[in-house]
């Protein structure tokens, strides 16, 4: 049983920052068993990959967030983070973390085995 729980979403103004967290809960496993990813889905849109990591902390980003978003792992706490800076209205979406047992550094949703429930990021004027 693998459970992923995201938090940290909220309302932000253009240019602002947020840090999302994703806690991995599973009996006997840590991040070393998985490769992790962050995805987002805007209202009416498809789920798109934002960032992906491998078991050694290497990261890969979508062009749309490169240089603004940073994904990182805290192995001791089983927490995946997504630091989001210089936020834009186009970043409005529900953000999901996901875990894959076999594929690393991929932004394709179909290769991930487990998903969280999502946390929402919205913009305020």
Short mmCIF file of N, CA and C in Angstrom, two decimals:
data_model
loop_
_atom_site.label_atom_id
_atom_site.label_comp_id
_atom_site.label_asym_id
_atom_site.label_seq_id
_atom_site.Cartn_x
_atom_site.Cartn_y
_atom_site.Cartn_z
N UNK A 1 0.85 -1.18 0.00
CA UNK A 1 0.00 0.00 0.00
C UNK A 1 0.89 1.24 0.00
N UNK A 2 0.72 2.08 -0.99
CA UNK A 2 1.49 3.32 -1.12
C UNK A 2 0.52 4.48 -1.08
N UNK A 3 0.81 5.43 -0.24
CA UNK A 3 -0.05 6.61 -0.14
C UNK A 3 0.80 7.86 -0.32
N UNK A 4 0.29 8.77 -1.13
CA UNK A 4 0.94 10.06 -1.36
C UNK A 4 -0.03 11.16 -0.96
N UNK A 5 0.44 12.09 -0.16
CA UNK A 5 -0.42 13.18 0.30
C UNK A 5 0.28 14.50 0.05
N UNK A 6 -0.34 15.33 -0.79
CA UNK A 6 0.21 16.64 -1.11
C UNK A 6 -0.36 17.70 -0.18
N UNK A 7 0.40 18.76 -0.01
CA UNK A 7 -0.07 19.93 0.73
C UNK A 7 0.72 21.14 0.27
N UNK A 8 0.29 22.33 0.70
CA UNK A 8 1.04 23.53 0.41
C UNK A 8 0.45 24.43 -0.65
N UNK A 9 -0.63 23.97 -1.30
CA UNK A 9 -1.25 24.81 -2.30
C UNK A 9 -1.95 25.99 -1.65
N UNK A 10 -2.37 26.92 -2.49
CA UNK A 10 -3.05 28.10 -1.98
C UNK A 10 -3.20 29.15 -3.06
N UNK A 11 -3.56 30.33 -2.61
CA UNK A 11 -3.74 31.45 -3.52
C UNK A 11 -2.50 32.32 -3.48
N UNK A 12 -2.06 32.74 -4.64
CA UNK A 12 -0.81 33.51 -4.72
C UNK A 12 -0.95 34.58 -5.78
N UNK A 13 -0.20 35.65 -5.65
CA UNK A 13 -0.18 36.70 -6.65
C UNK A 13 0.95 36.44 -7.65
N UNK A 14 0.82 37.03 -8.83
CA UNK A 14 1.84 36.87 -9.86
C UNK A 14 3.20 37.29 -9.30
N UNK A 15 4.20 36.46 -9.56
CA UNK A 15 5.54 36.72 -9.05
C UNK A 15 5.82 36.13 -7.69
N UNK A 16 4.78 35.58 -7.07
CA UNK A 16 4.94 35.01 -5.74
C UNK A 16 5.52 33.61 -5.76
N UNK A 17 5.63 33.03 -4.56
CA UNK A 17 6.23 31.71 -4.41
C UNK A 17 5.35 30.82 -3.54
N UNK A 18 5.44 29.54 -3.77
CA UNK A 18 4.81 28.53 -2.94
C UNK A 18 5.73 27.32 -2.88
N UNK A 19 5.65 26.58 -1.78
CA UNK A 19 6.35 25.30 -1.71
C UNK A 19 5.33 24.20 -1.44
N UNK A 20 5.26 23.28 -2.37
CA UNK A 20 4.38 22.12 -2.22
C UNK A 20 5.16 20.98 -1.59
N UNK A 21 4.45 20.17 -0.81
CA UNK A 21 5.05 19.00 -0.18
C UNK A 21 4.24 17.77 -0.55
N UNK A 22 4.92 16.65 -0.62
CA UNK A 22 4.27 15.37 -0.89
C UNK A 22 4.89 14.34 0.04
N UNK A 23 4.07 13.81 0.93
CA UNK A 23 4.56 12.82 1.88
C UNK A 23 4.25 11.43 1.35
N UNK A 24 5.27 10.60 1.30
CA UNK A 24 5.13 9.20 0.89
C UNK A 24 4.95 8.33 2.11
N UNK A 25 3.87 7.58 2.15
CA UNK A 25 3.63 6.64 3.24
C UNK A 25 3.50 5.24 2.66
N UNK A 26 4.36 4.36 3.13
CA UNK A 26 4.31 2.98 2.68
C UNK A 26 5.07 2.12 3.67
N UNK A 27 4.63 0.91 3.86
CA UNK A 27 5.30 0.04 4.82
C UNK A 27 6.59 -0.49 4.23
N UNK A 28 7.69 -0.15 4.87
CA UNK A 28 8.97 -0.73 4.50
C UNK A 28 9.64 -0.14 3.29
N UNK A 29 9.13 0.92 2.72
CA UNK A 29 9.75 1.50 1.54
C UNK A 29 10.03 2.97 1.74
N UNK A 30 11.01 3.44 1.06
CA UNK A 30 11.35 4.85 1.08
C UNK A 30 11.44 5.33 -0.36
N UNK A 31 11.86 6.56 -0.51
CA UNK A 31 12.01 7.10 -1.85
C UNK A 31 13.00 6.29 -2.68
N UNK A 32 13.88 5.54 -2.04
CA UNK A 32 14.87 4.77 -2.79
C UNK A 32 14.21 3.69 -3.65
N UNK A 33 12.95 3.35 -3.35
CA UNK A 33 12.23 2.34 -4.12
C UNK A 33 11.49 2.94 -5.30
N UNK A 34 11.40 4.27 -5.36
CA UNK A 34 10.56 4.92 -6.37
C UNK A 34 11.30 6.05 -7.07
N UNK A 35 10.79 6.37 -8.23
CA UNK A 35 11.13 7.63 -8.88
C UNK A 35 9.88 8.50 -8.83
N UNK A 36 10.08 9.77 -8.56
CA UNK A 36 8.96 10.65 -8.23
C UNK A 36 8.75 11.71 -9.30
N UNK A 37 7.53 12.21 -9.35
CA UNK A 37 7.23 13.28 -10.30
C UNK A 37 6.18 14.22 -9.76
N UNK A 38 6.20 15.42 -10.29
CA UNK A 38 5.14 16.40 -10.03
C UNK A 38 4.41 16.66 -11.35
N UNK A 39 3.09 16.70 -11.26
CA UNK A 39 2.24 16.97 -12.42
C UNK A 39 1.25 18.06 -12.04
N UNK A 40 0.62 18.61 -13.05
CA UNK A 40 -0.44 19.57 -12.79
C UNK A 40 -1.52 19.43 -13.85
N UNK A 41 -2.69 19.85 -13.46
CA UNK A 41 -3.83 19.80 -14.37
C UNK A 41 -4.67 21.05 -14.16
N UNK A 42 -4.73 21.87 -15.21
CA UNK A 42 -5.54 23.08 -15.17
C UNK A 42 -6.99 22.72 -15.47
N UNK A 43 -7.94 23.54 -15.03
CA UNK A 43 -9.34 23.27 -15.32
C UNK A 43 -9.58 23.08 -16.82
N UNK A 44 -10.17 21.97 -17.20
CA UNK A 44 -10.44 21.68 -18.60
C UNK A 44 -9.25 21.21 -19.40
N UNK A 45 -8.10 21.08 -18.73
CA UNK A 45 -6.89 20.69 -19.45
C UNK A 45 -6.46 19.27 -19.14
N UNK A 46 -5.41 18.84 -19.83
CA UNK A 46 -4.86 17.51 -19.59
C UNK A 46 -3.78 17.58 -18.50
N UNK A 47 -3.53 16.45 -17.88
CA UNK A 47 -2.48 16.39 -16.87
C UNK A 47 -1.11 16.47 -17.57
N UNK A 48 -0.27 17.36 -17.10
CA UNK A 48 1.03 17.55 -17.72
C UNK A 48 2.14 17.42 -16.67
N UNK A 49 3.26 16.89 -17.11
CA UNK A 49 4.40 16.74 -16.24
C UNK A 49 5.08 18.07 -15.99
N UNK A 50 5.50 18.27 -14.76
CA UNK A 50 6.18 19.51 -14.36
C UNK A 50 7.64 19.22 -14.02
N UNK A 51 7.86 18.20 -13.19
CA UNK A 51 9.22 17.87 -12.75
C UNK A 51 9.28 16.39 -12.43
N UNK A 52 10.45 15.81 -12.61
CA UNK A 52 10.65 14.40 -12.31
C UNK A 52 12.02 14.21 -11.69
N UNK A 53 12.10 13.22 -10.79
CA UNK A 53 13.38 12.94 -10.13
C UNK A 53 13.73 11.47 -10.29
N UNK A 54 15.01 11.16 -10.09
CA UNK A 54 15.38 9.75 -9.98
C UNK A 54 15.77 9.46 -8.53
N UNK A 55 16.22 8.26 -8.29
CA UNK A 55 16.50 7.84 -6.92
C UNK A 55 17.73 8.52 -6.33
N UNK A 56 18.50 9.21 -7.15
CA UNK A 56 19.71 9.87 -6.68
C UNK A 56 19.55 11.38 -6.58
N UNK A 57 18.32 11.84 -6.79
CA UNK A 57 18.07 13.27 -6.65
C UNK A 57 18.25 14.07 -7.91
N UNK A 58 18.60 13.42 -9.01
CA UNK A 58 18.69 14.15 -10.28
C UNK A 58 17.29 14.56 -10.70
N UNK A 59 17.17 15.73 -11.30
CA UNK A 59 15.85 16.25 -11.66
C UNK A 59 15.77 16.62 -13.14
N UNK A 60 14.55 16.65 -13.61
CA UNK A 60 14.24 17.01 -15.00
C UNK A 60 12.97 17.83 -14.98
N UNK A 61 12.94 18.93 -15.76
CA UNK A 61 11.82 19.85 -15.70
C UNK A 61 11.20 20.09 -17.07
N UNK A 62 9.93 20.40 -17.05
CA UNK A 62 9.27 20.87 -18.25
C UNK A 62 9.82 22.24 -18.62
N UNK A 63 9.85 22.54 -19.91
CA UNK A 63 10.38 23.82 -20.36
C UNK A 63 9.64 24.99 -19.72
N UNK A 64 8.34 24.79 -19.48
CA UNK A 64 7.50 25.89 -18.98
C UNK A 64 7.86 26.30 -17.55
N UNK A 65 8.57 25.45 -16.82
CA UNK A 65 8.90 25.76 -15.42
C UNK A 65 10.39 25.78 -15.16
N UNK A 66 11.18 25.40 -16.14
CA UNK A 66 12.64 25.37 -15.97
C UNK A 66 13.15 26.73 -15.48
N UNK A 67 13.95 26.70 -14.44
CA UNK A 67 14.50 27.93 -13.87
C UNK A 67 13.61 28.59 -12.84
N UNK A 68 12.37 28.15 -12.74
CA UNK A 68 11.44 28.74 -11.75
C UNK A 68 11.07 27.74 -10.67
N UNK A 69 10.96 26.47 -11.03
CA UNK A 69 10.55 25.43 -10.10
C UNK A 69 11.75 24.54 -9.76
N UNK A 70 11.77 24.06 -8.51
CA UNK A 70 12.83 23.16 -8.08
C UNK A 70 12.21 22.02 -7.28
N UNK A 71 12.47 20.80 -7.73
CA UNK A 71 12.01 19.61 -7.00
C UNK A 71 13.16 19.07 -6.17
N UNK A 72 12.83 18.60 -4.97
CA UNK A 72 13.87 18.05 -4.11
C UNK A 72 13.28 16.98 -3.21
N UNK A 73 14.15 16.11 -2.71
CA UNK A 73 13.74 15.00 -1.85
C UNK A 73 14.35 15.15 -0.47
N UNK A 74 13.56 14.87 0.55
CA UNK A 74 14.09 14.68 1.90
C UNK A 74 13.90 13.20 2.22
N UNK A 75 14.97 12.43 2.00
CA UNK A 75 14.87 10.99 2.16
C UNK A 75 14.56 10.59 3.59
N UNK A 76 15.08 11.34 4.54
CA UNK A 76 14.88 10.98 5.95
C UNK A 76 13.41 11.09 6.34
N UNK A 77 12.70 12.04 5.73
CA UNK A 77 11.30 12.26 6.08
C UNK A 77 10.33 11.72 5.04
N UNK A 78 10.86 11.15 3.97
CA UNK A 78 10.00 10.67 2.88
C UNK A 78 9.11 11.78 2.33
N UNK A 79 9.68 12.95 2.11
CA UNK A 79 8.93 14.09 1.59
C UNK A 79 9.56 14.56 0.28
N UNK A 80 8.71 14.77 -0.70
CA UNK A 80 9.10 15.37 -1.97
C UNK A 80 8.59 16.80 -1.97
N UNK A 81 9.44 17.73 -2.34
CA UNK A 81 9.05 19.14 -2.37
C UNK A 81 9.04 19.66 -3.81
N UNK A 82 8.25 20.69 -4.01
CA UNK A 82 8.31 21.47 -5.25
C UNK A 82 8.29 22.93 -4.85
N UNK A 83 9.45 23.57 -4.95
CA UNK A 83 9.55 25.00 -4.70
C UNK A 83 9.20 25.73 -5.99
N UNK A 84 8.20 26.57 -5.93
CA UNK A 84 7.73 27.28 -7.11
C UNK A 84 7.93 28.77 -6.91
N UNK A 85 8.76 29.37 -7.74
CA UNK A 85 9.04 30.80 -7.67
C UNK A 85 8.57 31.49 -8.94
N UNK A 86 8.49 32.81 -8.88
CA UNK A 86 8.08 33.61 -10.04
C UNK A 86 6.82 33.05 -10.68
N UNK A 87 5.84 32.78 -9.86
CA UNK A 87 4.62 32.15 -10.35
C UNK A 87 3.87 33.06 -11.31
N UNK A 88 3.25 32.43 -12.29
CA UNK A 88 2.48 33.12 -13.32
C UNK A 88 1.04 32.63 -13.29
N UNK A 89 0.10 33.40 -13.80
CA UNK A 89 -1.29 32.93 -13.86
C UNK A 89 -1.43 31.59 -14.60
N UNK A 90 -0.57 31.34 -15.57
CA UNK A 90 -0.62 30.06 -16.30
C UNK A 90 -0.27 28.87 -15.43
N UNK A 91 0.30 29.12 -14.25
CA UNK A 91 0.64 28.03 -13.33
C UNK A 91 -0.56 27.57 -12.51
N UNK A 92 -1.70 28.26 -12.67
CA UNK A 92 -2.91 27.86 -11.97
C UNK A 92 -3.29 26.44 -12.35
N UNK A 93 -3.42 25.56 -11.36
CA UNK A 93 -3.74 24.16 -11.62
C UNK A 93 -3.86 23.42 -10.30
N UNK A 94 -4.34 22.19 -10.40
CA UNK A 94 -4.20 21.26 -9.28
C UNK A 94 -2.90 20.51 -9.50
N UNK A 95 -2.07 20.47 -8.48
CA UNK A 95 -0.76 19.83 -8.57
C UNK A 95 -0.79 18.48 -7.88
N UNK A 96 -0.22 17.49 -8.55
CA UNK A 96 -0.20 16.12 -8.05
C UNK A 96 1.24 15.62 -7.97
N UNK A 97 1.52 14.83 -6.96
CA UNK A 97 2.76 14.08 -6.98
C UNK A 97 2.45 12.63 -7.33
N UNK A 98 3.44 11.96 -7.87
CA UNK A 98 3.26 10.60 -8.33
C UNK A 98 4.55 9.82 -8.13
N UNK A 99 4.40 8.50 -8.02
CA UNK A 99 5.54 7.62 -7.80
C UNK A 99 5.54 6.50 -8.83
N UNK A 100 6.71 6.20 -9.34
CA UNK A 100 6.86 5.11 -10.29
C UNK A 100 7.86 4.10 -9.74
N UNK A 101 7.53 2.83 -9.90
CA UNK A 101 8.44 1.77 -9.46
C UNK A 101 9.54 1.49 -10.47
N UNK A 102 9.36 1.94 -11.70
CA UNK A 102 10.28 1.45 -12.73
C UNK A 102 10.83 2.51 -13.67
N UNK A 103 10.18 3.64 -13.79
CA UNK A 103 10.61 4.63 -14.77
C UNK A 103 11.01 5.91 -14.06
N UNK A 104 12.16 6.43 -14.40
CA UNK A 104 12.65 7.65 -13.74
C UNK A 104 12.78 8.79 -14.74
N UNK A 105 12.69 9.99 -14.20
CA UNK A 105 12.91 11.22 -14.99
C UNK A 105 11.98 11.32 -16.19
N UNK A 106 10.76 10.86 -16.01
CA UNK A 106 9.77 10.94 -17.09
C UNK A 106 8.67 11.91 -16.71
N UNK A 107 8.19 12.67 -17.69
CA UNK A 107 7.06 13.58 -17.49
C UNK A 107 5.78 13.00 -18.07
N UNK A 108 5.80 11.72 -18.40
CA UNK A 108 4.60 11.06 -18.93
C UNK A 108 3.77 10.51 -17.79
N UNK A 109 2.54 10.94 -17.66
CA UNK A 109 1.70 10.45 -16.55
C UNK A 109 1.50 8.94 -16.56
N UNK A 110 1.49 8.31 -17.73
CA UNK A 110 1.12 6.90 -17.81
C UNK A 110 2.19 5.96 -17.26
N UNK A 111 3.37 6.46 -16.94
CA UNK A 111 4.40 5.57 -16.40
C UNK A 111 4.42 5.55 -14.88
N UNK A 112 3.55 6.34 -14.26
CA UNK A 112 3.53 6.43 -12.81
C UNK A 112 2.45 5.50 -12.25
N UNK A 113 2.79 4.86 -11.13
CA UNK A 113 1.93 3.84 -10.56
C UNK A 113 1.03 4.35 -9.44
N UNK A 114 1.46 5.37 -8.74
CA UNK A 114 0.71 5.85 -7.58
C UNK A 114 0.58 7.38 -7.66
N UNK A 115 -0.56 7.86 -7.19
CA UNK A 115 -0.87 9.29 -7.29
C UNK A 115 -1.44 9.80 -5.98
N UNK A 116 -1.14 11.06 -5.68
CA UNK A 116 -1.79 11.72 -4.57
C UNK A 116 -3.12 12.31 -5.01
N UNK A 117 -3.78 12.97 -4.07
CA UNK A 117 -5.10 13.51 -4.34
C UNK A 117 -5.05 14.92 -4.92
N UNK A 118 -3.90 15.56 -4.86
CA UNK A 118 -3.73 16.88 -5.46
C UNK A 118 -3.87 18.02 -4.46
N UNK A 119 -3.22 19.11 -4.78
CA UNK A 119 -3.34 20.35 -4.01
C UNK A 119 -3.46 21.49 -5.01
N UNK A 120 -4.34 22.43 -4.72
CA UNK A 120 -4.71 23.44 -5.71
C UNK A 120 -3.90 24.72 -5.55
N UNK A 121 -3.47 25.25 -6.68
CA UNK A 121 -2.78 26.54 -6.73
C UNK A 121 -3.61 27.49 -7.57
N UNK A 122 -3.99 28.61 -6.98
CA UNK A 122 -4.79 29.59 -7.69
C UNK A 122 -4.14 30.96 -7.58
N UNK A 123 -4.61 31.87 -8.41
CA UNK A 123 -4.06 33.22 -8.42
C UNK A 123 -5.08 34.21 -7.92
N UNK A 124 -4.61 35.17 -7.18
CA UNK A 124 -5.45 36.26 -6.75
C UNK A 124 -4.90 37.56 -7.36
N UNK A 125 -5.80 38.41 -7.77
CA UNK A 125 -5.36 39.67 -8.40
C UNK A 125 -5.03 40.72 -7.35
#
